[in-house]
PDB file of C-alpha atoms in Angstrom:
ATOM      1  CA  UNK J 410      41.304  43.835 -24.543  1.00  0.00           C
ATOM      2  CA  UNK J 411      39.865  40.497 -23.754  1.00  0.00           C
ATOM      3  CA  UNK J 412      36.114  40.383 -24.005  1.00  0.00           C
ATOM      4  CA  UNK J 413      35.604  37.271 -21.728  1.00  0.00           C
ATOM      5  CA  UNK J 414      38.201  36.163 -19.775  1.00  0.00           C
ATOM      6  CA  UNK J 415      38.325  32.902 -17.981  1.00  0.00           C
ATOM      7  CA  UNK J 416      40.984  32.748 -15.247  1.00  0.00           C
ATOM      8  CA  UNK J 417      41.434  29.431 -14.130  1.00  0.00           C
ATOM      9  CA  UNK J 418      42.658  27.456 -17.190  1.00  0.00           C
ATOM     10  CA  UNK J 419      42.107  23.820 -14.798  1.00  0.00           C
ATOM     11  CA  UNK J 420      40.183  23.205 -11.602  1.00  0.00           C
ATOM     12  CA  UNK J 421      39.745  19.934  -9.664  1.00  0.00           C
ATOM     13  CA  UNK J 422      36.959  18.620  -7.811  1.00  0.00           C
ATOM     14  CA  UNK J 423      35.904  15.765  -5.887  1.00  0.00           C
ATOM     15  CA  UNK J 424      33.150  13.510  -7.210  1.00  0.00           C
ATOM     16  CA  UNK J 425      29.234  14.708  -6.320  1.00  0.00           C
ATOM     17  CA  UNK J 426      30.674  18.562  -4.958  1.00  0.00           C
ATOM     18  CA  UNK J 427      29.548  21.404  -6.150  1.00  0.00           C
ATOM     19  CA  UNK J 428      32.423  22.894  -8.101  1.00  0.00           C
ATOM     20  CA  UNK J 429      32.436  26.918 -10.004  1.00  0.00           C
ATOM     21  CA  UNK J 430      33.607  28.363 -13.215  1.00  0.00           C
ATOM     22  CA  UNK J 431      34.693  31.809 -13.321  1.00  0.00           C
ATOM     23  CA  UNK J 432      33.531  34.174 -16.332  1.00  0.00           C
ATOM     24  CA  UNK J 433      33.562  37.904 -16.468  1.00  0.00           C
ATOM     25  CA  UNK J 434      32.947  39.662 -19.960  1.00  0.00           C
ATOM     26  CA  UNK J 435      33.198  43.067 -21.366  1.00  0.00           C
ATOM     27  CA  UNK J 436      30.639  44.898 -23.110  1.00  0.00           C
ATOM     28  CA  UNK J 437      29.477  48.310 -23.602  1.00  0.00           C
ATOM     29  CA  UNK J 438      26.485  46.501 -25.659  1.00  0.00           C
ATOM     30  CA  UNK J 439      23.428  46.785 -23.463  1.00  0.00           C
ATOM     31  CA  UNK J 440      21.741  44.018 -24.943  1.00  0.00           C
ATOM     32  CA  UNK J 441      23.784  40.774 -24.800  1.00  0.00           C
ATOM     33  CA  UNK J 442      23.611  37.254 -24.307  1.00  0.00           C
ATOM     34  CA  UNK J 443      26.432  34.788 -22.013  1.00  0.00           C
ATOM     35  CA  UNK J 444      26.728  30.808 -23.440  1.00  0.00           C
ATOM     36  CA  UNK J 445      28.375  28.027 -21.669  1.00  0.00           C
ATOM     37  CA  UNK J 446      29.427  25.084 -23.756  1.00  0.00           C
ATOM     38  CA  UNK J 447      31.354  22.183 -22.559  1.00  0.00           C
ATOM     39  CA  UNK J 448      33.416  20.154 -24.997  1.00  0.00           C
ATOM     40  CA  UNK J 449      34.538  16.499 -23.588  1.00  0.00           C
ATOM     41  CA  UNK J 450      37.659  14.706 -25.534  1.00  0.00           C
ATOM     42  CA  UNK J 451      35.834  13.447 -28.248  1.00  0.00           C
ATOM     43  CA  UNK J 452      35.764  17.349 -29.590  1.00  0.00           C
ATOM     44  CA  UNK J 453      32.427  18.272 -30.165  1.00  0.00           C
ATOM     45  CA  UNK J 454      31.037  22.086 -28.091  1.00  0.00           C
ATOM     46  CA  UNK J 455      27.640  21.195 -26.551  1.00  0.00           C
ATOM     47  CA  UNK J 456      25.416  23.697 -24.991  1.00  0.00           C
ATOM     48  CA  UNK J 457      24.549  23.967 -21.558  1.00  0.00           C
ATOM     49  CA  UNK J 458      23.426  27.380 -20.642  1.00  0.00           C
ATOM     50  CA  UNK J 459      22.004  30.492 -21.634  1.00  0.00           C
ATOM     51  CA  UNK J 460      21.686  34.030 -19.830  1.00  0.00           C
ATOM     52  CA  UNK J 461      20.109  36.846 -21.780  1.00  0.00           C
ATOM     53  CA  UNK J 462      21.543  40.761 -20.480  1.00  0.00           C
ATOM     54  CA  UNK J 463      17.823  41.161 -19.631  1.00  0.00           C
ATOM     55  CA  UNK J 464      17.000  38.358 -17.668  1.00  0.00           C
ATOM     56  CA  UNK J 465      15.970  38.889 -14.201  1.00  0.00           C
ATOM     57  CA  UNK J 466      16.841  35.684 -12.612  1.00  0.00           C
ATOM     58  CA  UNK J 467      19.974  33.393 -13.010  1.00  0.00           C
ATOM     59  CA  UNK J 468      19.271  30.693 -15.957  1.00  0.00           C
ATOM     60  CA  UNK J 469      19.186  27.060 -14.893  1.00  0.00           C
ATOM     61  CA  UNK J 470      19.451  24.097 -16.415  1.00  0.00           C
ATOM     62  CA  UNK J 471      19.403  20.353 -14.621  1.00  0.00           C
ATOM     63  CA  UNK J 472      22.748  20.460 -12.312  1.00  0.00           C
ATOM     64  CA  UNK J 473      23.777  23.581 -14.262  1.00  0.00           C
ATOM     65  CA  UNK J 474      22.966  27.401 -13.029  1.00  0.00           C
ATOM     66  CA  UNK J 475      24.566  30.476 -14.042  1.00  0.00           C
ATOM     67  CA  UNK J 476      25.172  33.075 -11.146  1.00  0.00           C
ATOM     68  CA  UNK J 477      24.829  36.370 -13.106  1.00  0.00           C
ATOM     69  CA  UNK J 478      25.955  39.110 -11.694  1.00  0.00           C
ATOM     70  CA  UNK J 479      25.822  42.128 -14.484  1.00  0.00           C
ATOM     71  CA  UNK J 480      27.322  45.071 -12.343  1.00  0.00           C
ATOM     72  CA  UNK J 481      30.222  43.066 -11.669  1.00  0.00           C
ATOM     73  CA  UNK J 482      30.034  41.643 -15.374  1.00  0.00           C
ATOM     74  CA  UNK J 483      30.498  38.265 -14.275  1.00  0.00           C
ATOM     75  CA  UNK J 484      28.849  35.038 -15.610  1.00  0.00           C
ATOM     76  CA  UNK J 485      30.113  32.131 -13.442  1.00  0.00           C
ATOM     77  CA  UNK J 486      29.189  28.397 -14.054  1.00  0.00           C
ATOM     78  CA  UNK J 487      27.918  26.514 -11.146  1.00  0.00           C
ATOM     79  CA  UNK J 488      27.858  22.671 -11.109  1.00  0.00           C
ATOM     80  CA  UNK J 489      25.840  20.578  -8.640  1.00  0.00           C
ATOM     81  CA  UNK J 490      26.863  17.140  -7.560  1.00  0.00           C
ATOM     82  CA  UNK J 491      29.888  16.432 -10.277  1.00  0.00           C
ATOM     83  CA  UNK J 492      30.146  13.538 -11.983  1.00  0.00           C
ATOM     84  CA  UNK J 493      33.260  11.783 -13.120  1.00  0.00           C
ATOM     85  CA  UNK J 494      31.786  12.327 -16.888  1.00  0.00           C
ATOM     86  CA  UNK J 495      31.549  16.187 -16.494  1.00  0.00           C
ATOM     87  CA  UNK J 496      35.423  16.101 -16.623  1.00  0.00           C
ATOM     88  CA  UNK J 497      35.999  18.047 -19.809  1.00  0.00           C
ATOM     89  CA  UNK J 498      36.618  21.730 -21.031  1.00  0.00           C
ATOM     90  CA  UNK J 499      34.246  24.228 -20.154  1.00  0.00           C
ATOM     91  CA  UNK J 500      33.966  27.759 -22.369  1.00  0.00           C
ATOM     92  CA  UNK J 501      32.308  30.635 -21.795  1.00  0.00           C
ATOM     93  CA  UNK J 502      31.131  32.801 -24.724  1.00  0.00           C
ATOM     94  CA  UNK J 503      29.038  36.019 -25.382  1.00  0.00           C
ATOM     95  CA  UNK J 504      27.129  37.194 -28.255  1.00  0.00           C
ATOM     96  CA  UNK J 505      26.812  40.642 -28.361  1.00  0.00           C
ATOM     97  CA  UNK J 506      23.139  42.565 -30.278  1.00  0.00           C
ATOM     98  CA  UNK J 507      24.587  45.982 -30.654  1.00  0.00           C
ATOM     99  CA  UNK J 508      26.618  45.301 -33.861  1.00  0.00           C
ATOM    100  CA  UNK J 509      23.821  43.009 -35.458  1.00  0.00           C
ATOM    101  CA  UNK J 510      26.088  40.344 -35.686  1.00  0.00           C
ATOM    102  CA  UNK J 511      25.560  36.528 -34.659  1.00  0.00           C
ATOM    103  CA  UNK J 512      29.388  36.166 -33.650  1.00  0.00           C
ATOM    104  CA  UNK J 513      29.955  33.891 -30.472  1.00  0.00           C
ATOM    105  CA  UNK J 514      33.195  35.726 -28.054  1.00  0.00           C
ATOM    106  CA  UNK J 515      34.794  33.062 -26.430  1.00  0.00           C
ATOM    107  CA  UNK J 516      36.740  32.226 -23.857  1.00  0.00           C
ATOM    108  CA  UNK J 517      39.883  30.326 -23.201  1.00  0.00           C
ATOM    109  CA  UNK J 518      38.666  27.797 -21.226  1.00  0.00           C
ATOM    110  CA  UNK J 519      38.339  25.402 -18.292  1.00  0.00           C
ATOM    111  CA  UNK J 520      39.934  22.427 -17.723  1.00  0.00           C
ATOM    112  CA  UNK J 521      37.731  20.406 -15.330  1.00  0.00           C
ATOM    113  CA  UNK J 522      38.691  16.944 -13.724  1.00  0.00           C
ATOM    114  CA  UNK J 523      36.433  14.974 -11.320  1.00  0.00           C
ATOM    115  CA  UNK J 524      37.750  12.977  -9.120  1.00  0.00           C
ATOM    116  CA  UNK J 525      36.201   9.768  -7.573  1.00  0.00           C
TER     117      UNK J 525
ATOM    118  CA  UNK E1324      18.141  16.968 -32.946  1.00  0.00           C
ATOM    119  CA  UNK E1325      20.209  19.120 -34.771  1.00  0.00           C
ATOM    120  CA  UNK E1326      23.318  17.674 -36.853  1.00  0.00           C
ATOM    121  CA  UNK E1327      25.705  19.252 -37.855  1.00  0.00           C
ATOM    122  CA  UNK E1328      28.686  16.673 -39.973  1.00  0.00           C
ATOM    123  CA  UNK E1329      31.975  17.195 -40.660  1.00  0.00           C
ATOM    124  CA  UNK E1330      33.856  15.193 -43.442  1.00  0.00           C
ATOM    125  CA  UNK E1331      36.944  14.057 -41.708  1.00  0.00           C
ATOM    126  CA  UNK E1332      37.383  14.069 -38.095  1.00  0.00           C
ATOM    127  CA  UNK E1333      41.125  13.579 -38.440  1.00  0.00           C
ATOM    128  CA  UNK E1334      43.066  14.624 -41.075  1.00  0.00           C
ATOM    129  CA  UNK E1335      47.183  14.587 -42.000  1.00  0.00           C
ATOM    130  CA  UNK E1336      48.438  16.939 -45.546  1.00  0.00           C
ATOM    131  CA  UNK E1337      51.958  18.157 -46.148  1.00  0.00           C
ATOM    132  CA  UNK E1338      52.970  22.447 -46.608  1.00  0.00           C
ATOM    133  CA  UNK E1339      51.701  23.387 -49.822  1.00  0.00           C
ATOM    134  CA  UNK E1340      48.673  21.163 -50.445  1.00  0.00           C
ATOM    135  CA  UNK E1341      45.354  22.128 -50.971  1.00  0.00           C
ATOM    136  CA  UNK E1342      42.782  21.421 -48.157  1.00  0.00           C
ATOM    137  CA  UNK E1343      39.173  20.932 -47.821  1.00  0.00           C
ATOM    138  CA  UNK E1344      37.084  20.700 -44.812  1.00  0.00           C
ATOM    139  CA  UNK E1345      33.586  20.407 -45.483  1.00  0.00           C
ATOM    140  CA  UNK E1346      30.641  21.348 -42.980  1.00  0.00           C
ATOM    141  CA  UNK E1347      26.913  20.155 -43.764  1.00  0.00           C
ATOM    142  CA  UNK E1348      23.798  20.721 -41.140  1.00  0.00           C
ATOM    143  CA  UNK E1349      20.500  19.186 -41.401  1.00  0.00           C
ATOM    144  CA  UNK E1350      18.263  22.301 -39.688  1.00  0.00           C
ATOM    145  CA  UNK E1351      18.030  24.671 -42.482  1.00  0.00           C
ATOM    146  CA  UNK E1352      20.345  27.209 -40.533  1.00  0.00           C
ATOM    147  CA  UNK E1353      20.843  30.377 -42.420  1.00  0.00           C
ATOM    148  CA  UNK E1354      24.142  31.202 -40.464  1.00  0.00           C
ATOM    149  CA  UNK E1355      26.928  29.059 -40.216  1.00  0.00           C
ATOM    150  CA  UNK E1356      30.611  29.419 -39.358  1.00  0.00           C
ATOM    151  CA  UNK E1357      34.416  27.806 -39.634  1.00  0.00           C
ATOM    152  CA  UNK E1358      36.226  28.308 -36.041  1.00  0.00           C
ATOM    153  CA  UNK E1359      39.975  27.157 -35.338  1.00  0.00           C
ATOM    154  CA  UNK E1360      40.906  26.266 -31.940  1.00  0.00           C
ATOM    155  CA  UNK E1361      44.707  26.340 -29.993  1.00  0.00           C
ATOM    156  CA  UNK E1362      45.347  25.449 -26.735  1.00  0.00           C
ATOM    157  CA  UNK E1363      45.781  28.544 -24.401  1.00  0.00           C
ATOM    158  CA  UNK E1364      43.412  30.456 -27.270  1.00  0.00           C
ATOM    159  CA  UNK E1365      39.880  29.420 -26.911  1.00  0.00           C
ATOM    160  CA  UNK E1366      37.873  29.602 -30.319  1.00  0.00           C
ATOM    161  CA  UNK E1367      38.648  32.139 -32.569  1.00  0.00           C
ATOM    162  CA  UNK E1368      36.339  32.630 -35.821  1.00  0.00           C
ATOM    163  CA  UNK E1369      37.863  32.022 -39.321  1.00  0.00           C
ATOM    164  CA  UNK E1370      34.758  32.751 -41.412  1.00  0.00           C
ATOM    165  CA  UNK E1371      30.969  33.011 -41.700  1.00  0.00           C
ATOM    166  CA  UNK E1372      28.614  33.103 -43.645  1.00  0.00           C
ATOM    167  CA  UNK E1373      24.837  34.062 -43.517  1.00  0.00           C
ATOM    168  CA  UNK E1374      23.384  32.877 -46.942  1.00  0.00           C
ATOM    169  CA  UNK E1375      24.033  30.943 -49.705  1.00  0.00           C
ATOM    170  CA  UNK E1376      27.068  32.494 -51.845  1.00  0.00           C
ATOM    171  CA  UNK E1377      27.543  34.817 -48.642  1.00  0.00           C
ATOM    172  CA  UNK E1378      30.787  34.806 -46.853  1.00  0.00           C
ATOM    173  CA  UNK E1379      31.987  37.463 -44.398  1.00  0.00           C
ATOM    174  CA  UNK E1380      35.737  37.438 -42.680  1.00  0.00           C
ATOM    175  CA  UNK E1381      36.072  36.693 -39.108  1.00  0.00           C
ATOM    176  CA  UNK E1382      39.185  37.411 -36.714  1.00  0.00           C
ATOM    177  CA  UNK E1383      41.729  35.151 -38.417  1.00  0.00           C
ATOM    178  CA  UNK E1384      40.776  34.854 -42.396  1.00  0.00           C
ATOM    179  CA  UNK E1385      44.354  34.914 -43.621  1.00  0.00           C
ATOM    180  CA  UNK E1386      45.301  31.865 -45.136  1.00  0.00           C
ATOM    181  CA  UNK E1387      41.703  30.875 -45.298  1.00  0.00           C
ATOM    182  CA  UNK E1388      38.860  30.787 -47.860  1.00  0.00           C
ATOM    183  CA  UNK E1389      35.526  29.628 -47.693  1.00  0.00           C
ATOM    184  CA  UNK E1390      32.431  28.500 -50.275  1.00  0.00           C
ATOM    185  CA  UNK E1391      28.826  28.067 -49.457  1.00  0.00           C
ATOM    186  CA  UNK E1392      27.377  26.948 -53.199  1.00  0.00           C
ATOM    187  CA  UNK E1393      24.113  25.200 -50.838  1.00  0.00           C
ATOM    188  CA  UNK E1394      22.751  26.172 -47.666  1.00  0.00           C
ATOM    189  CA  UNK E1395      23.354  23.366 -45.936  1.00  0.00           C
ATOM    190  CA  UNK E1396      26.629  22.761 -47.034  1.00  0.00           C
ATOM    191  CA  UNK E1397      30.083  25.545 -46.057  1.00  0.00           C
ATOM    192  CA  UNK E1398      33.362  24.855 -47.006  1.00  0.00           C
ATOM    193  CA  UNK E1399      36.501  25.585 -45.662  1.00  0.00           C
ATOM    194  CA  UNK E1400      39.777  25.863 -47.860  1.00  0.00           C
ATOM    195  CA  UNK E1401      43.533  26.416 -47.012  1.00  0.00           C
ATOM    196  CA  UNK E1402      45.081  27.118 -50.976  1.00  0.00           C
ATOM    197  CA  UNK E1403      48.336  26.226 -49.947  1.00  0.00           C
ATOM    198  CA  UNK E1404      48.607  24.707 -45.852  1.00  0.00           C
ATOM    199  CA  UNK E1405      51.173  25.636 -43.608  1.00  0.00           C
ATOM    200  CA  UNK E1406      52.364  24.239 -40.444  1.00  0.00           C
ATOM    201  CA  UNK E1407      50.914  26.764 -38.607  1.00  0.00           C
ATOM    202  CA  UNK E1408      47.558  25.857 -39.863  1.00  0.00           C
ATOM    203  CA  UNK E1409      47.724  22.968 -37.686  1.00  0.00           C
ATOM    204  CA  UNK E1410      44.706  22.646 -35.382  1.00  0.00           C
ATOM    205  CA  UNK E1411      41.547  21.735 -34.560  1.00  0.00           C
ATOM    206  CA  UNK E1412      38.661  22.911 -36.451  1.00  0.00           C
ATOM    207  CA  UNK E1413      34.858  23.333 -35.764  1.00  0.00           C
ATOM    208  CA  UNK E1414      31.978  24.091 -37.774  1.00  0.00           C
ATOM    209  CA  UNK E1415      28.986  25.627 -36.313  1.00  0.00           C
ATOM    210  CA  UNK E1416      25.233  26.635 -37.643  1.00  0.00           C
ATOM    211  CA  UNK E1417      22.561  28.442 -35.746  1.00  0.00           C
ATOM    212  CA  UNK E1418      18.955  30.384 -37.223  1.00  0.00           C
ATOM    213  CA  UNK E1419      18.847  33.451 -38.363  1.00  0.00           C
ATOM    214  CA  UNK E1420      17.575  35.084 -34.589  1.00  0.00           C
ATOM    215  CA  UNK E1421      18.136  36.902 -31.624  1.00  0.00           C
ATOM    216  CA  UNK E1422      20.625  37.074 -29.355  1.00  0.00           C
ATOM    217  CA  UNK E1423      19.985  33.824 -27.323  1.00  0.00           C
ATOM    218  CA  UNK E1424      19.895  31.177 -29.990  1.00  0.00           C
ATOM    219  CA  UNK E1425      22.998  29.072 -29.156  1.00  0.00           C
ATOM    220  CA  UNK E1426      24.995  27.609 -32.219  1.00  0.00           C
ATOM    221  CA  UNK E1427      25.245  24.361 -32.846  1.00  0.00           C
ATOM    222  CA  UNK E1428      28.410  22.329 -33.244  1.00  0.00           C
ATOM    223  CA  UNK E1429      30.037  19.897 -35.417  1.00  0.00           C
ATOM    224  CA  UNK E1430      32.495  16.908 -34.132  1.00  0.00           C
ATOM    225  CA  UNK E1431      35.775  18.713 -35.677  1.00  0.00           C
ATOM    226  CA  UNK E1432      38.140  18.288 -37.145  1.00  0.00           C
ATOM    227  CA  UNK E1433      42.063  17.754 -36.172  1.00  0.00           C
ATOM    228  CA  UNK E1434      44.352  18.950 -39.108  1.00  0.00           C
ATOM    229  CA  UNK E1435      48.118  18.118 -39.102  1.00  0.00           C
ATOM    230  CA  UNK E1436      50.181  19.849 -41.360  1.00  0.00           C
ATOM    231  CA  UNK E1437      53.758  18.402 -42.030  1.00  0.00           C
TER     232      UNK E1437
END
């Protein structure tokens, strides 16, 4: 079974909107952690977010915020005010604790394209 | 900043060859890890390894072997390539931590097999 699943493999949105990622996970692993990395054409996976199982309020970061919801296991990406250079893929990944492991879960992916 | 390098960020071999891709980080990361990426698949984790001389399978080791002789250097090697190891590759590294220490990434690398 799929441990994170992204369902929308592209999504459009209009320059300076607010635009979502979906992300819902599967774990039985009570202490976890959710990652969202974006990777433009050029290749590279950069960071942008962080939500720890345990953390009480949803993790922000600049334009980005994670909207954590953990009984419906979802871990969507929330962008503020898109700009044309956030057009890239977007993954979603988990690390789970309970197997002592330091293995990254990811996603399929996002296509995002902003629009002018 | 962190760096992590790889040594060719495009790269063309024939079926049968030997390959080398070579990873090297500059933040004394004790774990670090070979990934493959398809379209329609995500990431999906070839190798790691957690110390020098260490080297534990992933979800897709066939085909694959790795060497980490320094700890700031891991290697990836396909003995004999196939067309079907045509992809893109990434290297990561992250500390030896908890569960919210991101990895860090390397540019890739996009092997063609012929």
């Amino acid at each position: 079974a799929q441990k994170i699943t992204q369902t929308q493999p592209g999504m459009f949105v209009q320059e300076k909107e607010a635009v979502t990622l979906d992300c819902t996970y599967d774990t039985s692993d009570p202490s976890y952690g959710l990652f969202w990395y974006k990777q433009p054409s050029s290749g590279e996976m950069i960071f942008l977010i962080y939500q720890g199982s345990y953390d009480q309020q949803n993790a922000t970061e600049g334009r980005y915020s994670l909207n954590f919801q953990k009984a419906r296991k979802s871990a969507n990406l929330v962008i503020s005010a898109s700009q044309l250079g956030d057009s890239a893929m977007y993954f979603c990944a988990m690390r789970e604790l309970l197997y002592n492991t330091d293995k990254l879960i990811f996603g399929t992916g996002t296509r995002l394209q902003v629009f002018p | 900043d962190v760096k992590v390098t790889q040594s060719s960020r495009y790269l063309v071999k024939r079926t049968g060859e030997k390959v080398f891709l070579e990873c090297v980080q500059d933040m004394d990361h004790e774990n670090m890890f070979w990934y493959r990426q398809d379209p329609g698949l995500g990431l999906r984790l070839i190798y790691f390894s957690y110390d020098v001389k260490m080297k534990e399978k992933g979800d897709i080791p066939e085909g694959y072997s790795v060497s980490r002789e320094k700890k700031e250097r891991f290697s990836l090697i396909l003995e004999s390539a196939s067309t079907n190891q045509t992809s893109m590759y990434l290297c990561a590294s992250t500390i030896l931590a908890g569960v919210g220490d991101t990895q860090y990434f390397g540019p890739g690398t996009r092997l063609t097999v012929l």
